Structure formats: structure tokens, C-alpha cells
Amino acid sequence: MISKLKFYIFTLIILFIFSCSSDEVTEVNTSMSKSSNVAPGLMQGEKDYSKPAENIFRINFSDPPTFDPHLVTDTTSASIIVEIFSGLVTLNKKLEIVPDLAESWNVSDDGKTYTFTLRDGIKFSNGDEVTAEDFKWSIERAANPDTGSYNADVYLGDIIGIKEVIESSGAVKEVSGVTVIDKKTLEIKIDAPKTYFLAKLTYPTAFVLSKKYVESQGEDWIDSPVGTGPFILQEYQIGQILKLKRNDLYWSEKSKVDGVVMNLAGGVSMAMYENDEIDITGVGLADLERVKDPNDPLSKDLVDVPPQFTISYIGFNVNTPPFDDLNFRKALTHAVDKELIAEKIYSGLTKLANTIIPPGFPGYSPSVQGLKFDAELAKRYLAESKYSDPSSRPRIIMTIPGTGGSPGLDTEVISDMWKETLGVEVEIQQVEWATYLQDMNRKRLQVWAGSGWQADYPDPQDFIDVLFHSESDVNHGNYINPAVDKLILEARTEIDENRRFLLYNEAEQKVVDDAAILPLWFDTDGYALVKPWVKGYEFTSIIVPKYKDLYIE
């Protein structure tokens, strides 16, 4: 996902998922002692008990804030964009970097020059040829301040000349580090050898747009976007429906389904699934025991969902009082009893987070120690804070995404814990999702909750560097620690992977000690229901193109 900000709301995130303990064994029927992450229709011996009328995959979804790859900052938008657009390289379902529109590439001996060779005959969905010039123009468009991308520097900033375009206020338009050798050959020069650079090109900011089409359509191009992905945007009615259809000009194997229909109008997902209105749904706590019962017909549809590489947290703007005080941030962090919340609210079916990099993710280290619940220590830190006196303490407004409903239970409980333990009162303010993202990207928020960060590619750089380097556009809390910056800069050009990961771990420990954010939850294994007529659907821990590989039988 996604501003790279991959901010997402757990209750809205595409399909899913009320998470469950990763070591819990599920008995779903006599032939399968533990559920699989493969759709039930792939299991030998399963028979379809009902069939859809069309070769269409149907899901519940949310309105995407944008369809523009160069503007995406959230997982909702990114999940659709990766189906409509594409780039030089992509991640497969094993999270490996594989060729996409580039059939091959070479890296110079010094690790600073990448030469990509495009595939023969690749076309945009309107039939126009894709050339190296389109890629150069797209990179320059993403960097152009007029585009308004929050991610250009984060994901493309390693390319020589990107920063000059971004900082020129429109005076400089050409990125000097990107050269068109011929129609099929693109050369990209970066400022230093960085082992993760290729992975960053899998993010939508590096996706190609048709120069000819965008320039001819002006701002209206986004109403009917032309891309190179396996699908085309067929219809979009805000708050109602979004339809994708197969792109018959897609360079690789065409989608097996005719299209994807996304319901945006809300509704009770479980009820819609049981009424055959959608083909997939997450399983909430209220339904989990029922669908795990082998006697329930739905048990045959139950599949395991691997954890997303995400962290949910409360963010602090360290430039804004009272969060500019380290002792105050530590007091709030130590005052939150996450174990109690996990037990009483989530029935033990969530994994609390005290650090940043998720378990199982490259670079994760159990040696990094977080700030844990300690009410007495929290009180001592508050007493040492310059905001210990409530009469002179600034007003605190916690912003969460939403449209008037009740805040998440964990958010309410955390604010109650702050009040009861420390006497710190917090007002909770809801704003619409797109506005929430915009205010966060502009670093306007004082303290925020109800969102998190999902990895865009499998490298700890995407957590530690992207979120906490002082000059990162995605450092929404304005956190600055010169010691952290030094470690990150050293890690950027470290070739030895083990050494590089140790540098990130050291930086992570400092970030946690500084209470730059209040980590809350890591994602855990979950459950979903998938209709038996859906074949080949796979769950992944990072957003990758996936709809083209499923089919309806």
C-alpha cells in the first residue's frame, strides 16, 4: 500500500479481517484438520452447491480516494490501482520481485545504473504502444510539484534529478537520471547503490501512464483511466458500485474472470455472503464460533488468512504541544494496558505491538524492546513533563477516520485509560477518509488513530526509513532524531543484509524509546469465507495484483 502511506482502517480494509490467534487450529471438516489459505473450491472432492449467474467476482469494498497511481496514499486506492496500472517490475504472490512491463534489466557494477528492456508489443488499454518515453514522462509527472504527489520523493527520490524537479516549483521538469536509450530501453541512475531500490519500483508511484492520452484528455483522463494492468475501470458510482472489466490488451495471460464488481454501498457483509450477493467476506468474532462448527454449511467455505504486514498505532505530532514533550509521550504510552484491551475487547484474538516491524517481516528482531504498560511509571513521566499541570495543558484533539459512527472501542478505551490513570482528557474528532489522509499527509494532525501502516514491499526500509527519517514526506509526526537519521543513512547503502537489518533494529529501538508513535496491534492470522465456485484466489500479506488469477467455475 500507502502515500505512500498505507494507511488503512481496520474495519474497512478491503475484505477483511477480524484477526485470530496464529496458533489456533481450526476443525472445519473431517477431510481437513486445519483450514487452508486456498479457496475451498480447489480442495479435492468439494462440490459446488450453488453457482453465480456470471463470470464475475463480487466483493464488498470502500470508495478509493484516488485512481491516480502517482497520488495514491492508502491501501484502498492501491488495491484497485495495481489491477488497472503496472510498472517495470512487480511483486508476485510469494512477494518476490519479478519482471512486469520490463522483460529484463541490468545493474552496473557500481550498483547505481539500472537499464531496463521493455517487452515487445506492450500496449495501453486503449491500444496505444507503451514506450520508454512514457516511463520517463510518468516519472517526471510524479515528481512535478503540479501533480501534488506526496510519494514522489519517498519512492523515487533515489533517482538522480528527482529532488531537483520536486524542489524547483515547476521550473525544472526533466529528471536527469532517467534516460530513454530507444523505444524499448530505459536507463535509471540512482544516487548510491541501494539494494532495495528495485523493490520501490513495485509501488504505484513508479507506474506508467500514457503520455499521449493524459495530455490529450487533461484533468478528465482520470474519469476513464488508461493503464497497462489486467483490468480496466468500467464503471464507478461513488458510494454505490465500482466495476472492473478484463483488459484484453494486457501483455500477459488475460484475466480468467470477465470482471470484478465491488459493492460500495455498505451492508452486513456476512448476511450478503449468505445471500450469495458477494463471493468473499471476513469472519467477525460474532460469527466465528458458528462458522467453525463442522455442522454449519459455511464451515466448508472457511479459509485461513495470513497476517498482513501491518502495524496499527496512535501517531503523535512531536512539533505540536503537548506532544513535543518526550516525558508526556512516554506517560501516554506507559498508561495504555494493551493486554487488557486485547483480552476484553478482542477476546485474545489480536497481537499487541510494542515495537514497529511486524513479526515474520524481513528485519524483525525480538531483541527490540518496547515501552510496556506501567501505570506508576506513566504517572512519574507525567509529573516530569512540562505539561503536568492540567490547567495549562493544551487542548488535545485525536483525529480518527469516520463519518459519524462510534469510534473504535480500542480508541475509546485508550482515551479512558489516559483520563483515569493520568487525568489527561482527549477529544475525539471524526473526519472523512480522504480528508483524514490529506490532513495527515500535510502533517496537520495533532494526534491520530484508527489507521496504520502496511508494508509496500518486503524490506524494513519501508517501515523505519519511510516513516521515521526526518526528511521523509511520510514522517507525519515530524519526528527528528539525528542518531536515527545517521543509522538510516548508513543502512541505505549497506550491501550486507544482516548488517543492514541490524542498523534498522538499532534505529527502531531509538524510535520506540522516543515514543515517536504509540504502537497498538500487529495483524494476526484471520479467517474468511470464500464461495466454493471461486477458484485460485490467494490471500497475500502485501498488496499485489491478484484478481486476474482467480476464476469462477
PDB file of C-alpha atoms in Angstrom, residues 122-130 226 249:
ATOM      1  CA  ILE A 122       3.043  -3.977 -24.878  1.00  0.00           C
ATOM      2  CA  LYS A 123       0.060  -1.659 -25.164  1.00  0.00           C
ATOM      3  CA  PHE A 124      -2.079   0.592 -23.036  1.00  0.00           C
ATOM      4  CA  SER A 125      -5.690  -0.476 -22.657  1.00  0.00           C
ATOM      5  CA  ASN A 126      -6.725   1.941 -25.436  1.00  0.00           C
ATOM      6  CA  GLY A 127      -4.338   0.289 -27.902  1.00  0.00           C
ATOM      7  CA  ASP A 128      -1.513   2.846 -27.800  1.00  0.00           C
ATOM      8  CA  GLU A 129       2.018   1.466 -27.704  1.00  0.00           C
ATOM      9  CA  VAL A 130       3.954   1.658 -24.428  1.00  0.00           C
ATOM     10  CA  VAL A 226      -5.957   4.102 -19.486  1.00  0.00           C
ATOM     11  CA  LEU A 249      -4.766  -5.938 -24.376  1.00  0.00           C
TER      12      LEU A 249
END
